[in-house]
PDB file of C-alpha atoms and ligand atoms in Angstrom:
ATOM      1  CA  UNK A 345      11.423  35.840  41.589  1.00 53.00           C
ATOM      2  CA  UNK A 346      14.381  35.402  39.258  1.00 57.00           C
ATOM      3  CA  UNK A 347      13.941  36.932  35.826  1.00 64.00           C
ATOM      4  CA  UNK A 348      15.874  35.881  32.714  1.00 63.00           C
ATOM      5  CA  UNK A 349      18.105  38.828  31.858  1.00 76.00           C
ATOM      6  CA  UNK A 350      18.523  39.847  28.245  1.00 81.00           C
ATOM      7  CA  UNK A 351      22.055  40.821  27.186  1.00 85.00           C
ATOM      8  CA  UNK A 352      22.288  44.365  25.892  1.00 83.00           C
ATOM      9  CA  UNK A 353      25.326  45.731  24.024  1.00 89.00           C
ATOM     10  CA  UNK A 354      24.268  49.259  24.920  1.00 95.00           C
ATOM     11  CA  UNK A 355      21.373  50.180  27.145  1.00 98.00           C
ATOM     12  CA  UNK A 356      18.960  52.584  25.471  1.00 98.00           C
ATOM     13  CA  UNK A 357      15.821  54.277  26.700  1.00 98.00           C
ATOM     14  CA  UNK A 358      13.917  51.565  24.799  1.00 97.00           C
ATOM     15  CA  UNK A 359      15.798  48.785  26.636  1.00 97.00           C
ATOM     16  CA  UNK A 360      14.644  50.246  29.948  1.00 98.00           C
ATOM     17  CA  UNK A 361      10.987  50.108  28.933  1.00 97.00           C
ATOM     18  CA  UNK A 362      11.582  46.542  27.700  1.00 97.00           C
ATOM     19  CA  UNK A 363      13.096  45.638  31.085  1.00 98.00           C
ATOM     20  CA  UNK A 364      10.008  46.951  32.842  1.00 98.00           C
ATOM     21  CA  UNK A 365       7.777  44.951  30.517  1.00 97.00           C
ATOM     22  CA  UNK A 366       9.843  41.807  31.196  1.00 97.00           C
ATOM     23  CA  UNK A 367       9.886  42.344  34.956  1.00 97.00           C
ATOM     24  CA  UNK A 368      13.664  42.829  35.011  1.00 97.00           C
ATOM     25  CA  UNK A 369      14.692  45.349  37.670  1.00 98.00           C
ATOM     26  CA  UNK A 370      16.813  48.271  36.514  1.00 98.00           C
ATOM     27  CA  UNK A 371      20.036  49.225  38.318  1.00 98.00           C
ATOM     28  CA  UNK A 372      21.101  52.868  38.311  1.00 98.00           C
ATOM     29  CA  UNK A 373      24.042  54.441  40.114  1.00 99.00           C
ATOM     30  CA  UNK A 374      25.709  57.836  40.045  1.00 99.00           C
ATOM     31  CA  UNK A 375      29.201  58.586  38.765  1.00 98.00           C
ATOM     32  CA  UNK A 376      30.954  61.883  38.204  1.00 99.00           C
ATOM     33  CA  UNK A 377      34.372  60.918  36.836  1.00 98.00           C
ATOM     34  CA  UNK A 378      36.064  58.567  34.387  1.00 98.00           C
ATOM     35  CA  UNK A 379      37.698  56.121  36.823  1.00 98.00           C
ATOM     36  CA  UNK A 380      34.569  55.506  38.891  1.00 98.00           C
ATOM     37  CA  UNK A 381      32.333  55.315  35.812  1.00 98.00           C
ATOM     38  CA  UNK A 382      34.641  52.660  34.293  1.00 98.00           C
ATOM     39  CA  UNK A 383      34.143  50.429  37.348  1.00 98.00           C
ATOM     40  CA  UNK A 384      30.396  51.103  37.510  1.00 98.00           C
ATOM     41  CA  UNK A 385      29.967  50.368  33.800  1.00 98.00           C
ATOM     42  CA  UNK A 386      32.056  47.181  33.942  1.00 98.00           C
ATOM     43  CA  UNK A 387      29.867  45.982  36.833  1.00 98.00           C
ATOM     44  CA  UNK A 388      26.896  46.070  34.431  1.00 97.00           C
ATOM     45  CA  UNK A 389      24.974  48.924  36.016  1.00 98.00           C
ATOM     46  CA  UNK A 390      22.224  49.730  33.508  1.00 98.00           C
ATOM     47  CA  UNK A 391      22.035  53.500  33.937  1.00 98.00           C
ATOM     48  CA  UNK A 392      24.765  55.872  35.099  1.00 99.00           C
ATOM     49  CA  UNK A 393      23.379  59.088  36.501  1.00 99.00           C
ATOM     50  CA  UNK A 394      25.669  62.087  36.433  1.00 99.00           C
ATOM     51  CA  UNK A 395      23.691  63.553  39.308  1.00 98.00           C
ATOM     52  CA  UNK A 396      23.785  67.089  40.563  1.00 98.00           C
ATOM     53  CA  UNK A 397      24.677  65.346  43.839  1.00 98.00           C
ATOM     54  CA  UNK A 398      28.163  66.100  42.438  1.00 98.00           C
ATOM     55  CA  UNK A 399      27.576  69.384  44.229  1.00 98.00           C
ATOM     56  CA  UNK A 400      27.554  67.488  47.563  1.00 97.00           C
ATOM     57  CA  UNK A 401      29.879  64.547  47.143  1.00 97.00           C
ATOM     58  CA  UNK A 402      32.451  66.055  44.789  1.00 98.00           C
ATOM     59  CA  UNK A 403      32.402  69.766  45.606  1.00 98.00           C
ATOM     60  CA  UNK A 404      31.394  69.554  49.285  1.00 97.00           C
ATOM     61  CA  UNK A 405      28.423  71.924  49.102  1.00 98.00           C
ATOM     62  CA  UNK A 406      25.547  71.473  51.534  1.00 96.00           C
ATOM     63  CA  UNK A 407      22.945  71.320  48.742  1.00 98.00           C
ATOM     64  CA  UNK A 408      22.751  70.504  45.030  1.00 98.00           C
ATOM     65  CA  UNK A 409      22.007  74.120  44.124  1.00 98.00           C
ATOM     66  CA  UNK A 410      25.510  75.537  43.517  1.00 98.00           C
ATOM     67  CA  UNK A 411      26.719  73.105  40.825  1.00 98.00           C
ATOM     68  CA  UNK A 412      26.814  74.842  37.438  1.00 98.00           C
ATOM     69  CA  UNK A 413      25.941  73.724  33.924  1.00 98.00           C
ATOM     70  CA  UNK A 414      29.614  73.926  32.881  1.00 98.00           C
ATOM     71  CA  UNK A 415      30.615  71.739  35.837  1.00 98.00           C
ATOM     72  CA  UNK A 416      27.902  69.162  35.026  1.00 98.00           C
ATOM     73  CA  UNK A 417      29.113  69.034  31.426  1.00 98.00           C
ATOM     74  CA  UNK A 418      32.683  68.451  32.627  1.00 98.00           C
ATOM     75  CA  UNK A 419      31.568  65.570  34.895  1.00 98.00           C
ATOM     76  CA  UNK A 420      29.296  64.137  32.202  1.00 99.00           C
ATOM     77  CA  UNK A 421      31.926  64.130  29.463  1.00 98.00           C
ATOM     78  CA  UNK A 422      34.349  62.253  31.773  1.00 98.00           C
ATOM     79  CA  UNK A 423      31.663  59.638  32.496  1.00 98.00           C
ATOM     80  CA  UNK A 424      30.646  59.279  28.846  1.00 98.00           C
ATOM     81  CA  UNK A 425      34.250  58.426  27.902  1.00 98.00           C
ATOM     82  CA  UNK A 426      34.102  55.495  30.353  1.00 98.00           C
ATOM     83  CA  UNK A 427      30.611  54.106  29.745  1.00 98.00           C
ATOM     84  CA  UNK A 428      30.572  51.400  27.091  1.00 98.00           C
ATOM     85  CA  UNK A 429      27.284  49.719  28.054  1.00 98.00           C
ATOM     86  CA  UNK A 430      25.324  51.948  30.425  1.00 98.00           C
ATOM     87  CA  UNK A 431      22.887  54.649  29.405  1.00 98.00           C
ATOM     88  CA  UNK A 432      24.286  57.968  30.672  1.00 98.00           C
ATOM     89  CA  UNK A 433      21.699  60.386  32.098  1.00 99.00           C
ATOM     90  CA  UNK A 434      22.706  63.868  33.231  1.00 99.00           C
ATOM     91  CA  UNK A 435      20.929  66.153  35.702  1.00 98.00           C
ATOM     92  CA  UNK A 436      20.207  69.622  34.344  1.00 98.00           C
ATOM     93  CA  UNK A 437      21.362  71.703  37.310  1.00 98.00           C
ATOM     94  CA  UNK A 438      19.328  74.204  39.298  1.00 98.00           C
ATOM     95  CA  UNK A 439      18.938  77.532  37.530  1.00 97.00           C
ATOM     96  CA  UNK A 440      19.468  76.119  34.034  1.00 97.00           C
ATOM     97  CA  UNK A 441      15.882  75.180  33.144  1.00 97.00           C
ATOM     98  CA  UNK A 442      13.427  76.781  35.545  1.00 93.00           C
ATOM     99  CA  UNK A 443      13.145  80.307  34.148  1.00 92.00           C
ATOM    100  CA  UNK A 444      11.746  79.392  30.723  1.00 95.00           C
ATOM    101  CA  UNK A 445      11.500  76.539  28.272  1.00 98.00           C
ATOM    102  CA  UNK A 446      13.955  78.077  25.785  1.00 98.00           C
ATOM    103  CA  UNK A 447      16.634  78.220  28.470  1.00 97.00           C
ATOM    104  CA  UNK A 448      15.782  74.628  29.389  1.00 98.00           C
ATOM    105  CA  UNK A 449      16.278  73.512  25.796  1.00 98.00           C
ATOM    106  CA  UNK A 450      19.552  75.436  25.469  1.00 98.00           C
ATOM    107  CA  UNK A 451      20.875  73.742  28.624  1.00 98.00           C
ATOM    108  CA  UNK A 452      19.773  70.288  27.479  1.00 98.00           C
ATOM    109  CA  UNK A 453      21.375  70.816  24.065  1.00 98.00           C
ATOM    110  CA  UNK A 454      24.643  71.943  25.655  1.00 98.00           C
ATOM    111  CA  UNK A 455      24.709  68.792  27.809  1.00 98.00           C
ATOM    112  CA  UNK A 456      24.010  66.472  24.874  1.00 98.00           C
ATOM    113  CA  UNK A 457      26.358  68.231  22.437  1.00 98.00           C
ATOM    114  CA  UNK A 458      29.303  68.952  24.726  1.00 98.00           C
ATOM    115  CA  UNK A 459      29.306  65.777  26.858  1.00 98.00           C
ATOM    116  CA  UNK A 460      27.942  63.123  24.491  1.00 98.00           C
ATOM    117  CA  UNK A 461      25.425  61.961  27.135  1.00 98.00           C
ATOM    118  CA  UNK A 462      22.305  60.037  26.154  1.00 98.00           C
ATOM    119  CA  UNK A 463      19.544  61.747  28.163  1.00 98.00           C
ATOM    120  CA  UNK A 464      18.813  64.457  30.715  1.00 98.00           C
ATOM    121  CA  UNK A 465      16.931  64.486  34.019  1.00 98.00           C
ATOM    122  CA  UNK A 466      14.861  67.330  35.460  1.00 98.00           C
ATOM    123  CA  UNK A 467      13.116  67.784  38.790  1.00 98.00           C
ATOM    124  CA  UNK A 468       9.428  68.651  39.078  1.00 98.00           C
ATOM    125  CA  UNK A 469       6.019  68.074  37.522  1.00 98.00           C
ATOM    126  CA  UNK A 470       3.421  70.470  36.119  1.00 98.00           C
ATOM    127  CA  UNK A 471       5.617  73.503  36.999  1.00 97.00           C
ATOM    128  CA  UNK A 472       8.159  72.525  34.330  1.00 97.00           C
ATOM    129  CA  UNK A 473       5.768  71.064  31.758  1.00 98.00           C
ATOM    130  CA  UNK A 474       6.671  73.513  28.956  1.00 97.00           C
ATOM    131  CA  UNK A 475      10.391  72.868  29.435  1.00 98.00           C
ATOM    132  CA  UNK A 476       9.900  69.102  29.280  1.00 98.00           C
ATOM    133  CA  UNK A 477       7.823  69.451  26.088  1.00 98.00           C
ATOM    134  CA  UNK A 478      10.419  71.646  24.401  1.00 98.00           C
ATOM    135  CA  UNK A 479      13.355  69.374  25.281  1.00 98.00           C
ATOM    136  CA  UNK A 480      11.473  66.281  24.112  1.00 98.00           C
ATOM    137  CA  UNK A 481      10.487  68.020  20.858  1.00 98.00           C
ATOM    138  CA  UNK A 482      14.199  68.487  20.137  1.00 98.00           C
ATOM    139  CA  UNK A 483      14.620  64.699  20.278  1.00 98.00           C
ATOM    140  CA  UNK A 484      16.345  64.632  23.661  1.00 98.00           C
ATOM    141  CA  UNK A 485      15.200  61.846  26.017  1.00 98.00           C
ATOM    142  CA  UNK A 486      14.001  63.197  29.362  1.00 98.00           C
ATOM    143  CA  UNK A 487      13.779  61.497  32.743  1.00 99.00           C
ATOM    144  CA  UNK A 488      11.571  63.057  35.419  1.00 98.00           C
ATOM    145  CA  UNK A 489      12.236  63.278  39.161  1.00 98.00           C
ATOM    146  CA  UNK A 490       9.396  63.593  41.700  1.00 98.00           C
ATOM    147  CA  UNK A 491       8.946  63.278  45.456  1.00 98.00           C
ATOM    148  CA  UNK A 492      11.885  64.709  47.349  1.00 98.00           C
ATOM    149  CA  UNK A 493      13.448  66.960  44.730  1.00 98.00           C
ATOM    150  CA  UNK A 494      16.677  68.280  46.299  1.00 97.00           C
ATOM    151  CA  UNK A 495      16.789  71.383  44.077  1.00 97.00           C
ATOM    152  CA  UNK A 496      13.686  72.573  46.009  1.00 97.00           C
ATOM    153  CA  UNK A 497      15.153  71.910  49.454  1.00 96.00           C
ATOM    154  CA  UNK A 498      14.654  75.487  50.623  1.00 96.00           C
ATOM    155  CA  UNK A 499      10.940  75.228  49.771  1.00 94.00           C
ATOM    156  CA  UNK A 500      10.588  71.921  51.698  1.00 94.00           C
ATOM    157  CA  UNK A 501      12.844  72.987  54.579  1.00 95.00           C
ATOM    158  CA  UNK A 502      13.913  69.387  55.366  1.00 94.00           C
ATOM    159  CA  UNK A 503      15.006  66.174  53.660  1.00 94.00           C
ATOM    160  CA  UNK A 504      12.182  64.128  55.237  1.00 95.00           C
ATOM    161  CA  UNK A 505       9.838  61.761  53.389  1.00 97.00           C
ATOM    162  CA  UNK A 506       7.544  63.539  50.889  1.00 97.00           C
ATOM    163  CA  UNK A 507       3.950  62.897  49.800  1.00 97.00           C
ATOM    164  CA  UNK A 508       2.742  61.401  53.061  1.00 97.00           C
ATOM    165  CA  UNK A 509      -0.337  63.630  52.925  1.00 97.00           C
ATOM    166  CA  UNK A 510      -3.123  62.915  50.437  1.00 98.00           C
ATOM    167  CA  UNK A 511      -2.879  66.266  48.637  1.00 98.00           C
ATOM    168  CA  UNK A 512       0.827  65.919  47.827  1.00 98.00           C
ATOM    169  CA  UNK A 513       0.416  62.223  46.965  1.00 98.00           C
ATOM    170  CA  UNK A 514      -2.396  63.123  44.559  1.00 98.00           C
ATOM    171  CA  UNK A 515      -0.272  65.775  42.815  1.00 98.00           C
ATOM    172  CA  UNK A 516       2.632  63.349  42.553  1.00 98.00           C
ATOM    173  CA  UNK A 517       0.424  60.741  40.860  1.00 98.00           C
ATOM    174  CA  UNK A 518      -0.908  63.369  38.440  1.00 98.00           C
ATOM    175  CA  UNK A 519       2.612  64.595  37.686  1.00 98.00           C
ATOM    176  CA  UNK A 520       3.831  61.047  37.000  1.00 98.00           C
ATOM    177  CA  UNK A 521       0.953  60.484  34.568  1.00 98.00           C
ATOM    178  CA  UNK A 522       1.682  63.827  32.894  1.00 98.00           C
ATOM    179  CA  UNK A 523       5.396  63.046  32.470  1.00 98.00           C
ATOM    180  CA  UNK A 524       4.500  59.687  30.935  1.00 98.00           C
ATOM    181  CA  UNK A 525       2.005  61.291  28.545  1.00 98.00           C
ATOM    182  CA  UNK A 526       4.503  63.958  27.500  1.00 98.00           C
ATOM    183  CA  UNK A 527       6.935  61.210  26.498  1.00 98.00           C
ATOM    184  CA  UNK A 528       9.491  60.962  29.331  1.00 98.00           C
ATOM    185  CA  UNK A 529      11.285  57.604  29.283  1.00 98.00           C
ATOM    186  CA  UNK A 530      11.391  57.159  33.056  1.00 98.00           C
ATOM    187  CA  UNK A 531      10.915  58.832  36.413  1.00 99.00           C
ATOM    188  CA  UNK A 532      12.986  58.857  39.606  1.00 98.00           C
ATOM    189  CA  UNK A 533      10.857  58.808  42.759  1.00 98.00           C
ATOM    190  CA  UNK A 534      12.810  59.951  45.793  1.00 98.00           C
ATOM    191  CA  UNK A 535      11.929  59.369  49.445  1.00 98.00           C
ATOM    192  CA  UNK A 536       8.193  58.728  49.331  1.00 98.00           C
ATOM    193  CA  UNK A 537       6.103  55.971  50.979  1.00 98.00           C
ATOM    194  CA  UNK A 538       6.690  52.550  49.383  1.00 98.00           C
ATOM    195  CA  UNK A 539       2.950  51.995  48.913  1.00 98.00           C
ATOM    196  CA  UNK A 540       2.555  55.198  46.905  1.00 98.00           C
ATOM    197  CA  UNK A 541       5.661  54.465  44.801  1.00 98.00           C
ATOM    198  CA  UNK A 542       4.337  50.992  43.946  1.00 98.00           C
ATOM    199  CA  UNK A 543       0.985  52.462  42.980  1.00 98.00           C
ATOM    200  CA  UNK A 544       2.701  54.944  40.644  1.00 98.00           C
ATOM    201  CA  UNK A 545       4.909  52.218  39.116  1.00 98.00           C
ATOM    202  CA  UNK A 546       1.835  50.119  38.409  1.00 98.00           C
ATOM    203  CA  UNK A 547      -0.077  53.025  36.885  1.00 98.00           C
ATOM    204  CA  UNK A 548       2.440  54.004  34.192  1.00 98.00           C
ATOM    205  CA  UNK A 549       4.164  52.080  31.406  1.00 98.00           C
ATOM    206  CA  UNK A 550       7.543  53.841  31.783  1.00 98.00           C
ATOM    207  CA  UNK A 551      10.136  52.671  34.336  1.00 98.00           C
ATOM    208  CA  UNK A 552       9.972  54.130  37.841  1.00 98.00           C
ATOM    209  CA  UNK A 553      13.359  54.185  39.560  1.00 98.00           C
ATOM    210  CA  UNK A 554      13.272  54.605  43.318  1.00 98.00           C
ATOM    211  CA  UNK A 555      15.597  55.978  45.940  1.00 98.00           C
ATOM    212  CA  UNK A 556      14.003  55.563  49.341  1.00 98.00           C
ATOM    213  CA  UNK A 557      10.798  54.509  47.595  1.00 98.00           C
ATOM    214  CA  UNK A 558      10.694  50.796  48.522  1.00 98.00           C
ATOM    215  CA  UNK A 559      10.927  47.649  46.422  1.00 98.00           C
ATOM    216  CA  UNK A 560       7.684  47.890  44.466  1.00 98.00           C
ATOM    217  CA  UNK A 561       9.171  50.079  41.734  1.00 98.00           C
ATOM    218  CA  UNK A 562      10.994  49.088  38.533  1.00 98.00           C
ATOM    219  CA  UNK A 563      14.546  49.847  39.613  1.00 98.00           C
ATOM    220  CA  UNK A 564      16.788  51.448  42.204  1.00 98.00           C
ATOM    221  CA  UNK A 565      19.278  54.304  42.210  1.00 98.00           C
ATOM    222  CA  UNK A 566      21.898  55.242  44.803  1.00 98.00           C
ATOM    223  CA  UNK A 567      24.763  57.691  45.001  1.00 98.00           C
ATOM    224  CA  UNK A 568      27.877  55.586  44.420  1.00 98.00           C
ATOM    225  CA  UNK A 569      29.839  57.264  47.222  1.00 98.00           C
ATOM    226  CA  UNK A 570      27.065  56.288  49.661  1.00 98.00           C
ATOM    227  CA  UNK A 571      26.918  52.662  48.450  1.00 98.00           C
ATOM    228  CA  UNK A 572      30.702  52.370  48.865  1.00 98.00           C
ATOM    229  CA  UNK A 573      30.648  53.937  52.328  1.00 98.00           C
ATOM    230  CA  UNK A 574      32.800  56.934  51.419  1.00 97.00           C
ATOM    231  CA  UNK A 575      30.215  59.361  52.847  1.00 94.00           C
ATOM    232  CA  UNK A 576      30.130  57.993  56.381  1.00 88.00           C
ATOM    233  CA  UNK A 577      28.130  60.871  57.907  1.00 89.00           C
ATOM    234  CA  UNK A 578      25.093  60.353  55.636  1.00 90.00           C
ATOM    235  CA  UNK A 579      22.887  57.625  57.106  1.00 93.00           C
ATOM    236  CA  UNK A 580      19.361  57.636  55.695  1.00 96.00           C
ATOM    237  CA  UNK A 581      17.263  54.528  56.319  1.00 96.00           C
ATOM    238  CA  UNK A 582      17.078  53.706  52.586  1.00 97.00           C
ATOM    239  CA  UNK A 583      20.834  53.413  52.186  1.00 98.00           C
ATOM    240  CA  UNK A 584      22.501  50.010  52.020  1.00 98.00           C
ATOM    241  CA  UNK A 585      26.266  50.325  52.344  1.00 97.00           C
ATOM    242  CA  UNK A 586      28.205  47.580  50.571  1.00 98.00           C
ATOM    243  CA  UNK A 587      31.621  48.707  51.832  1.00 97.00           C
ATOM    244  CA  UNK A 588      33.168  51.008  54.390  1.00 97.00           C
ATOM    245  CA  UNK A 589      35.605  52.775  52.092  1.00 98.00           C
ATOM    246  CA  UNK A 590      35.850  55.811  54.383  1.00 98.00           C
ATOM    247  CA  UNK A 591      37.594  53.607  56.929  1.00 97.00           C
ATOM    248  CA  UNK A 592      39.470  51.378  54.470  1.00 98.00           C
ATOM    249  CA  UNK A 593      40.806  54.306  52.452  1.00 98.00           C
ATOM    250  CA  UNK A 594      41.699  56.196  55.615  1.00 98.00           C
ATOM    251  CA  UNK A 595      43.651  53.183  56.924  1.00 98.00           C
ATOM    252  CA  UNK A 596      45.496  52.727  53.621  1.00 98.00           C
ATOM    253  CA  UNK A 597      46.444  56.396  53.474  1.00 98.00           C
ATOM    254  CA  UNK A 598      47.582  56.417  57.140  1.00 98.00           C
ATOM    255  CA  UNK A 599      49.740  53.392  56.356  1.00 98.00           C
ATOM    256  CA  UNK A 600      51.286  55.280  53.414  1.00 98.00           C
ATOM    257  CA  UNK A 601      52.040  58.268  55.671  1.00 98.00           C
ATOM    258  CA  UNK A 602      53.682  55.945  58.231  1.00 98.00           C
ATOM    259  CA  UNK A 603      55.722  54.230  55.504  1.00 98.00           C
ATOM    260  CA  UNK A 604      56.988  57.557  54.162  1.00 98.00           C
ATOM    261  CA  UNK A 605      57.864  58.844  57.630  1.00 98.00           C
ATOM    262  CA  UNK A 606      59.619  55.589  58.582  1.00 98.00           C
ATOM    263  CA  UNK A 607      61.508  55.500  55.221  1.00 98.00           C
ATOM    264  CA  UNK A 608      59.925  52.105  54.469  1.00 98.00           C
ATOM    265  CA  UNK A 609      58.509  53.554  51.215  1.00 98.00           C
ATOM    266  CA  UNK A 610      59.949  53.464  48.634  1.00 98.00           C
ATOM    267  CA  UNK A 611      62.123  50.353  48.966  1.00 98.00           C
ATOM    268  CA  UNK A 612      64.758  49.180  46.484  1.00 98.00           C
ATOM    269  CA  UNK A 613      62.230  47.372  44.253  1.00 98.00           C
ATOM    270  CA  UNK A 614      60.179  50.507  44.032  1.00 98.00           C
ATOM    271  CA  UNK A 615      63.162  52.600  42.936  1.00 98.00           C
ATOM    272  CA  UNK A 616      65.053  52.970  39.628  1.00 98.00           C
TER     273      UNK A 616
HETATM  274  O1  LIG B 518      21.684  63.878  41.936  1.00 63.20           O
HETATM  275  C1  LIG B 518      21.451  62.688  42.237  1.00 63.20           C
HETATM  276  O2  LIG B 518      22.332  61.923  42.632  1.00 63.20           O
HETATM  277  C2  LIG B 518      20.083  62.220  42.124  1.00 63.20           C
HETATM  278  C3  LIG B 518      19.762  60.878  42.692  1.00 63.20           C
HETATM  279  C4  LIG B 518      19.751  60.944  44.164  1.00 63.20           C
HETATM  280  C5  LIG B 518      18.514  60.330  42.148  1.00 63.20           C
HETATM  281  O3  LIG B 518      19.253  62.907  41.600  1.00 63.20           O
END
């Protein structure tokens, strides 16, 4: 089904709800730096997520846990300088909102004030209810994240599909309803059965953005390095690679090395 797209000068949390109401799918992609965010924004991606996946793809950590609030603010402020149209959402990193709601609010305020971002994202449901309430009360838009929540990887033990069992699926549905009622503007659902994700998307009025959650939701999010094929060792079933930059960049850089060694680079035209 093709849907008439409305032109937006700047995507806001309200535009996203409008898109859901109009049946227009929402595109969301990560970025962590100015140059990448400029390309992503110019390609009309609706939402740029400064994800704590920066911990993996930028810093090379095994999990998202080590990235700090200061580092997220640095990434976010670089992205904000590039984004002219997209809504910029920033992950509050592990350890910056779980201990109490006042700490959560302080972290959210630091992100908004120091980076200029437009919204924050937090992982979890009822466990972080008070933090979500406090951040929202300060006028900061909040996006939820349910299903596979990578900040809890040591509790899960694996990165496999979540909420396959009835009990976990039931809690996820309750959490989604709760986040909507509290006033979140959207929810990311990661790696859960497509049928469950569709059911959640149909049961709430706020946009549900999926990653490994099938096509029945309101939008999709991917890590930009995965989409571009820069992270060639990460091959989950949900990932569609649009390029193989790992190989293409490697070939270009090898060619540069050869050209330097063979004295082909620089030539006369490339010299002063
Ligand atoms: O950190 C991140 O990139 C994310 C997406 C995978 C949704 O949270």
